[in-house]
Coordinates of C-alpha atoms in Angstrom, one line a residue:
M9 CA 93.8 98.1 74.3
S10 CA 92.9 97.9 70.6
A11 CA 92.6 101.1 68.7
G12 CA 89.1 99.7 67.8
L13 CA 88.0 100.5 71.4
R14 CA 89.0 104.1 71.1
G15 CA 86.2 106.3 72.4
R16 CA 83.7 103.4 72.5
T17 CA 83.2 103.8 76.3
A18 CA 82.9 106.8 78.5
V19 CA 83.1 107.7 82.2
V20 CA 79.7 109.2 83.2
G21 CA 80.1 109.5 86.9
V22 CA 82.9 109.8 89.5
A23 CA 82.9 110.5 93.2
E24 CA 84.9 110.3 96.4
S25 CA 83.7 109.2 99.8
A26 CA 84.5 111.0 103.0
L27 CA 88.3 111.4 103.0
G28 CA 91.1 111.9 105.5
E29 CA 90.2 110.3 108.8
V30 CA 86.6 109.1 109.0
G31 CA 87.0 107.7 112.6
P32 CA 85.7 104.5 114.2
G33 CA 82.5 102.9 113.1
F34 CA 83.1 102.9 109.4
T35 CA 84.2 100.0 107.2
P36 CA 85.8 100.2 103.7
L37 CA 82.5 99.0 102.3
D38 CA 80.8 102.0 103.9
L39 CA 83.1 104.3 102.0
I40 CA 82.5 102.4 98.8
G41 CA 78.8 102.8 99.3
Q42 CA 79.2 106.6 99.8
A43 CA 81.2 107.0 96.7
A44 CA 79.2 104.6 94.5
H45 CA 75.8 106.2 95.2
V46 CA 77.1 109.7 94.5
A47 CA 78.8 108.6 91.3
L48 CA 75.7 106.8 90.1
A49 CA 73.5 109.8 90.9
E50 CA 75.8 112.0 89.0
A51 CA 75.3 109.7 86.0
G52 CA 71.5 109.6 86.4
L53 CA 71.7 106.0 87.4
T54 CA 71.1 103.8 90.4
T55 CA 72.5 100.5 91.7
R56 CA 69.7 98.8 89.8
D57 CA 71.5 99.8 86.6
V58 CA 74.9 98.3 87.5
D59 CA 75.5 95.0 85.8
G60 CA 79.3 95.0 85.9
L61 CA 81.4 95.3 89.0
F62 CA 85.1 95.9 89.1
T63 CA 86.9 96.2 92.5
A64 CA 90.0 95.2 94.5
S65 CA 90.8 95.3 98.1
S66 CA 93.5 94.4 100.7
N67 CA 90.7 94.0 103.3
Y68 CA 88.4 91.6 101.4
P69 CA 89.9 88.6 99.6
A70 CA 86.7 88.2 97.6
A71 CA 86.1 91.9 97.1
P72 CA 83.5 91.7 94.3
L73 CA 81.3 89.4 96.5
D74 CA 81.5 91.6 99.5
T75 CA 80.9 94.8 97.5
A76 CA 78.0 93.4 95.5
E77 CA 76.4 92.2 98.7
Y78 CA 76.8 95.5 100.4
L79 CA 75.5 97.5 97.5
G80 CA 72.6 95.1 97.0
I81 CA 73.4 94.4 93.3
R82 CA 73.6 91.2 91.3
P83 CA 76.1 91.9 88.5
R84 CA 76.3 89.6 85.5
F85 CA 80.0 90.4 85.1
V86 CA 82.6 90.8 88.0
D87 CA 86.3 91.4 88.0
G88 CA 88.4 91.4 91.2
S89 CA 91.8 91.6 89.6
L90 CA 94.4 92.9 92.1
V91 CA 97.7 94.2 90.8
G92 CA 98.3 96.7 93.6
G93 CA 97.4 100.4 93.4
S94 CA 97.2 100.3 89.6
S95 CA 94.2 97.8 89.7
F96 CA 91.5 100.4 89.1
V97 CA 93.2 101.9 86.1
S98 CA 93.5 98.3 84.8
H99 CA 89.8 97.8 85.5
L100 CA 89.1 100.6 83.0
L101 CA 90.4 98.4 80.2
H102 CA 88.6 95.3 81.4
A103 CA 85.4 97.2 81.8
A104 CA 85.6 98.8 78.3
A105 CA 86.3 95.3 76.8
A106 CA 83.3 93.8 78.7
I107 CA 81.0 96.6 77.6
E108 CA 82.1 96.3 74.0
A109 CA 81.6 92.5 74.1
G110 CA 78.1 92.9 75.5
L111 CA 78.9 91.3 78.8
C112 CA 77.6 94.3 80.8
E113 CA 76.2 97.7 80.1
V114 CA 77.0 99.8 83.2
A115 CA 80.3 99.2 84.9
L116 CA 81.1 100.3 88.4
I117 CA 84.7 100.5 89.5
A118 CA 84.9 101.0 93.3
Y119 CA 87.4 101.0 96.2
G120 CA 87.4 101.9 99.9
S121 CA 89.9 101.8 102.8
T122 CA 89.9 102.9 106.4
Q123 CA 93.6 102.5 106.7
R124 CA 94.2 105.7 108.8
S125 CA 91.4 105.0 111.2
A126 CA 92.7 101.5 111.6
A127 CA 95.8 103.0 113.2
G128 CA 97.6 103.3 109.9
K129 CA 98.0 99.6 109.6
L130 CA 99.2 98.8 106.1
M131 CA 97.1 95.9 104.6
V132 CA 99.2 94.0 102.1
R133 CA 99.2 90.5 100.8
T134 CA 102.8 90.6 99.6
R135 CA 105.2 88.6 101.6
L136 CA 108.9 89.6 101.6
N137 CA 111.0 87.6 99.3
P138 CA 113.2 85.2 101.3
Y139 CA 116.3 86.5 99.6
E140 CA 115.5 90.1 100.5
E141 CA 114.0 89.6 104.0
P142 CA 117.4 89.0 105.8
Y143 CA 118.3 92.6 104.9
G144 CA 115.4 94.0 106.9
P145 CA 113.6 96.1 104.2
R146 CA 110.7 98.2 105.3
F147 CA 107.9 97.5 102.8
P148 CA 107.4 99.3 100.6
V149 CA 109.5 102.5 101.2
T150 CA 112.8 100.7 101.2
M151 CA 112.1 99.5 97.6
Y152 CA 111.4 102.9 96.4
A153 CA 114.4 104.3 98.2
L154 CA 116.5 101.9 96.2
A155 CA 115.1 103.3 93.0
A156 CA 115.7 106.9 94.2
S157 CA 119.3 106.1 95.2
R158 CA 120.1 104.5 91.9
H159 CA 118.6 107.4 89.9
M160 CA 120.7 109.8 91.9
H161 CA 123.8 107.8 91.4
E162 CA 123.3 107.2 87.7
F163 CA 121.9 110.6 86.5
G164 CA 123.0 113.0 89.2
T165 CA 119.4 113.6 90.4
T166 CA 119.5 115.6 93.7
R167 CA 117.5 115.5 96.9
E168 CA 116.3 119.0 96.2
Q169 CA 114.8 117.8 92.9
L170 CA 113.0 115.0 94.6
A171 CA 111.7 117.5 97.1
E172 CA 110.4 119.7 94.4
V173 CA 107.9 117.0 93.5
A174 CA 106.5 117.1 97.0
V175 CA 106.4 120.9 97.0
A176 CA 104.5 121.0 93.7
A177 CA 102.0 118.5 95.0
R178 CA 101.4 120.6 98.1
Q179 CA 100.9 123.7 96.0
W180 CA 98.2 121.9 94.0
A181 CA 96.6 120.6 97.2
A182 CA 96.4 124.2 98.5
L183 CA 93.9 124.7 95.7
N184 CA 91.8 121.6 96.6
P185 CA 89.4 121.9 99.5
K186 CA 89.3 118.1 99.9
A187 CA 93.1 117.7 100.2
F188 CA 94.3 116.3 103.6
L189 CA 97.4 118.5 103.8
R190 CA 97.2 122.1 102.5
D191 CA 99.6 124.1 104.6
P192 CA 102.7 125.5 102.8
L193 CA 105.7 123.2 102.2
T194 CA 109.2 124.1 101.1
V195 CA 112.1 122.2 99.7
D196 CA 113.9 122.7 103.1
D197 CA 110.9 121.3 104.9
V198 CA 111.1 118.1 102.9
L199 CA 114.9 117.8 103.3
S200 CA 114.7 118.4 107.1
A201 CA 111.8 116.1 107.7
R202 CA 112.2 112.8 109.6
P203 CA 114.2 110.3 107.6
V204 CA 112.3 107.1 106.7
S205 CA 114.6 105.2 104.3
S206 CA 117.6 107.0 102.9
P207 CA 117.4 109.1 100.8
L208 CA 113.7 109.6 101.5
T209 CA 112.2 111.5 104.3
V210 CA 108.6 111.4 105.5
R211 CA 107.7 114.2 103.1
D212 CA 108.9 112.1 100.2
C213 CA 106.3 109.5 101.1
C214 CA 102.6 109.4 100.5
L215 CA 99.9 110.1 103.1
V216 CA 98.1 107.4 105.1
T217 CA 94.4 108.3 104.9
D218 CA 90.9 106.8 104.7
G219 CA 88.9 107.2 101.6
G220 CA 86.9 105.6 98.8
G221 CA 86.2 106.3 95.2
A222 CA 83.8 105.2 92.5
V223 CA 83.8 105.4 88.7
V224 CA 80.9 104.6 86.4
L225 CA 81.4 103.6 82.7
T226 CA 79.0 102.8 79.9
S227 CA 79.0 102.8 76.1
A228 CA 79.7 106.1 74.4
E229 CA 76.3 105.8 72.7
R230 CA 74.4 105.5 76.1
A231 CA 76.6 108.2 77.7
R232 CA 75.2 110.8 75.3
D233 CA 71.8 110.3 76.8
L234 CA 72.9 110.7 80.4
P235 CA 73.0 114.0 82.3
C236 CA 76.8 114.3 83.0
K237 CA 79.3 115.4 80.4
P238 CA 81.2 112.2 79.3
A239 CA 84.9 111.7 79.5
Y240 CA 85.8 109.2 76.7
L241 CA 88.3 106.5 77.2
L242 CA 90.7 106.8 74.4
G243 CA 93.4 104.2 75.3
V244 CA 94.7 102.0 78.0
G245 CA 98.0 100.1 78.2
E246 CA 99.1 97.6 80.8
A247 CA 102.6 96.2 81.6
T248 CA 104.4 94.4 84.3
S249 CA 108.1 93.8 84.9
H250 CA 108.6 92.0 88.2
Q251 CA 107.1 91.4 91.6
V252 CA 110.0 91.9 94.1
I253 CA 112.4 94.8 93.7
S254 CA 115.5 92.6 93.5
Q255 CA 114.1 91.2 90.2
M256 CA 113.4 94.6 88.6
P257 CA 115.4 94.7 85.4
D258 CA 116.5 98.3 85.8
L259 CA 115.8 100.4 88.9
T260 CA 115.6 103.5 86.8
T261 CA 113.2 102.3 84.1
T262 CA 109.7 101.1 84.9
A263 CA 107.2 99.2 82.8
A264 CA 105.5 102.6 82.3
A265 CA 107.7 102.9 79.2
V266 CA 105.7 100.0 77.8
S267 CA 102.2 100.7 79.2
G268 CA 102.5 104.3 78.0
R269 CA 103.5 103.3 74.5
R270 CA 100.5 100.9 74.3
A271 CA 98.1 103.6 75.6
Y272 CA 99.4 106.2 73.2
A273 CA 99.1 103.8 70.3
A274 CA 95.5 102.9 71.2
A275 CA 94.6 106.5 71.5
G276 CA 96.5 107.7 68.4
L277 CA 98.1 110.4 70.6
G278 CA 101.5 111.2 72.1
P279 CA 102.8 113.1 75.2
A280 CA 102.6 116.4 73.4
D281 CA 98.8 116.0 73.1
V282 CA 98.3 115.6 76.9
D283 CA 96.9 118.6 78.7
V284 CA 97.0 117.3 82.3
V285 CA 98.9 114.4 83.9
Q286 CA 97.8 112.4 87.0
L287 CA 100.6 110.1 88.2
Y288 CA 100.7 107.6 91.1
D289 CA 103.0 109.5 93.4
A290 CA 103.3 107.1 96.3
F291 CA 106.9 108.5 96.6
T292 CA 108.6 111.5 95.0
I293 CA 110.8 109.3 92.9
N294 CA 107.7 107.9 91.2
T295 CA 106.8 111.2 89.6
I296 CA 110.3 111.6 88.1
L297 CA 110.4 108.0 86.8
F298 CA 107.0 108.1 85.2
L299 CA 107.5 111.5 83.6
E300 CA 110.6 110.0 81.9
D301 CA 109.1 106.6 81.0
L302 CA 105.9 108.2 79.7
G303 CA 107.9 110.4 77.3
F304 CA 107.5 113.8 78.9
C305 CA 111.3 114.1 79.2
G306 CA 114.3 112.0 78.4
K307 CA 115.6 109.2 80.7
G308 CA 117.7 110.8 83.4
E309 CA 116.2 114.2 82.8
G310 CA 113.3 113.9 85.3
G311 CA 115.0 115.7 88.1
A312 CA 115.8 118.8 86.1
F313 CA 112.3 118.6 84.4
V314 CA 110.4 118.9 87.7
S315 CA 112.6 121.8 88.9
G316 CA 111.6 125.4 88.9
G317 CA 107.9 124.8 89.3
R318 CA 107.4 123.2 85.9
I319 CA 104.8 120.7 87.3
A320 CA 103.4 123.1 89.9
P321 CA 100.4 125.5 89.5
G322 CA 101.4 127.9 86.7
G323 CA 104.0 125.5 85.3
E324 CA 104.0 124.3 81.8
L325 CA 102.9 120.7 82.6
P326 CA 100.1 120.3 85.3
V327 CA 100.9 117.2 87.2
N328 CA 98.7 115.8 90.0
T329 CA 96.4 118.7 90.1
N330 CA 94.4 117.4 93.1
G331 CA 97.6 117.3 95.3
G332 CA 98.3 113.6 94.6
G333 CA 99.0 110.8 97.0
L334 CA 101.6 113.1 98.6
S335 CA 99.1 115.8 99.8
Y336 CA 95.5 115.0 98.8
C337 CA 94.8 111.4 99.9
H338 CA 96.3 108.0 99.8
P339 CA 94.1 105.3 101.4
G340 CA 96.2 102.2 100.8
M341 CA 95.7 102.1 97.0
Y342 CA 95.5 105.4 95.1
G343 CA 94.7 104.4 91.5
I344 CA 91.0 105.2 91.5
F345 CA 91.6 108.8 92.5
L346 CA 93.8 109.4 89.4
I347 CA 90.8 108.6 87.3
I348 CA 88.5 110.8 89.2
E349 CA 90.8 113.9 88.9
A350 CA 91.5 113.2 85.2
V351 CA 87.8 113.0 84.4
R352 CA 87.0 116.2 86.4
Q353 CA 89.7 118.1 84.5
I354 CA 88.1 117.0 81.2
R355 CA 84.7 118.2 82.4
G356 CA 86.1 121.5 83.8
E357 CA 84.9 120.8 87.3
C358 CA 88.0 121.4 89.4
G359 CA 87.4 125.0 90.6
E360 CA 90.5 126.9 91.5
R361 CA 92.8 124.2 90.3
Q362 CA 91.1 123.7 86.9
R363 CA 93.3 124.0 83.9
P364 CA 91.9 125.8 80.8
D365 CA 90.8 123.9 77.7
V366 CA 91.6 120.3 78.9
D367 CA 90.8 117.9 76.0
V368 CA 93.2 115.1 76.9
A369 CA 94.1 113.8 80.4
L370 CA 96.5 111.0 81.3
A371 CA 96.1 108.9 84.4
H372 CA 98.9 106.5 85.3
G373 CA 98.7 103.8 87.9
N374 CA 101.5 102.0 89.7
G375 CA 101.2 98.8 91.7
G376 CA 103.5 96.8 94.0
V377 CA 107.0 98.1 94.1
L378 CA 107.1 99.7 90.7
S379 CA 105.8 96.3 89.5
S380 CA 102.5 96.9 87.7
Q381 CA 102.1 100.0 85.4
V382 CA 98.9 101.0 83.7
T383 CA 98.4 104.1 81.6
A384 CA 95.0 105.5 80.6
L385 CA 94.1 108.4 78.3
F386 CA 90.8 110.3 78.5
G387 CA 89.4 112.7 76.0
S388 CA 86.6 115.3 75.6
E389 CA 84.1 115.1 72.8
A390 CA 86.4 117.1 70.6
T391 CA 89.1 114.3 70.7
L392 CA 86.8 111.8 69.0
S393 CA 87.2 113.4 65.6
R394 CA 91.0 113.6 65.8

């Protein structure tokens, strides 16, 4: 993202659909519809105002066509780019560029999944690499377990430190009425849970839920005339490093090191300027890797960094304040929910989990098996003059 786009667009509406387990009779498009209408109403807009549509899906190969038809809109700009769960953070950059270029005025980013109600069936297009398949990996948890094992071997990261990530997420979820799991969780609970792929147990893994989300963007100029407090898009950076895990250059360093650097440069900010952090925590190792690669601690220091409640409520760095993919929701792809929570923290709308004086929020999306990394920075009105 060019620094010239800094603060030129703003999020003016966000919403979730029904979350958790919606039951039979609902489709992913139904959940998109729920979220989209609420997000647009929050922005003082309707589907008639939407002329840019950005969406991705594991259920619908031509997701923009299905979504536009369902919503009854005829956008003049569509983007169905799919790079895994990071897609929707990536769409922020694409939408900002389209708005700046005059290709659309009101952009809707939308996603929905009924993965839990569909018996937890994981919808993925990725086929196992023929050189990996003979070893019987369980997609995608085996791939993340490899990264966790390597981090433990190389830096001395412990199982207890990984568990602290899940415990912190649960403590945040306890403050979020919409979170799927809110009951207490301890480090011992995580360690003693059912093993899934060594060294990870089921509590190191994200939820399987239903859910949808929607985000509405427009120009900063138009945003000031709309009823909802804008959250300005300050910078976005994208980076990829591989598709299959055996081709990842280094299991302990992700492309977030690049996407983060690009986002910070576009925003003219650094890690020290960030008030709240929303990370794609599909597995506990993700949070540790991304905190390192995004510059919140040194490489190999992530395990120690998350210990002692540092990222939990009351800690010095609020991370995944909605409960994250580990305890709040995770309907197949989680990226859009990172945006929703970051924007709400900027607006001061998060109730008991709200952090004071939030001016800068970071949302970081992950796609594939640590493959696609996208970092976005949002700011309040005050950040535009920095």
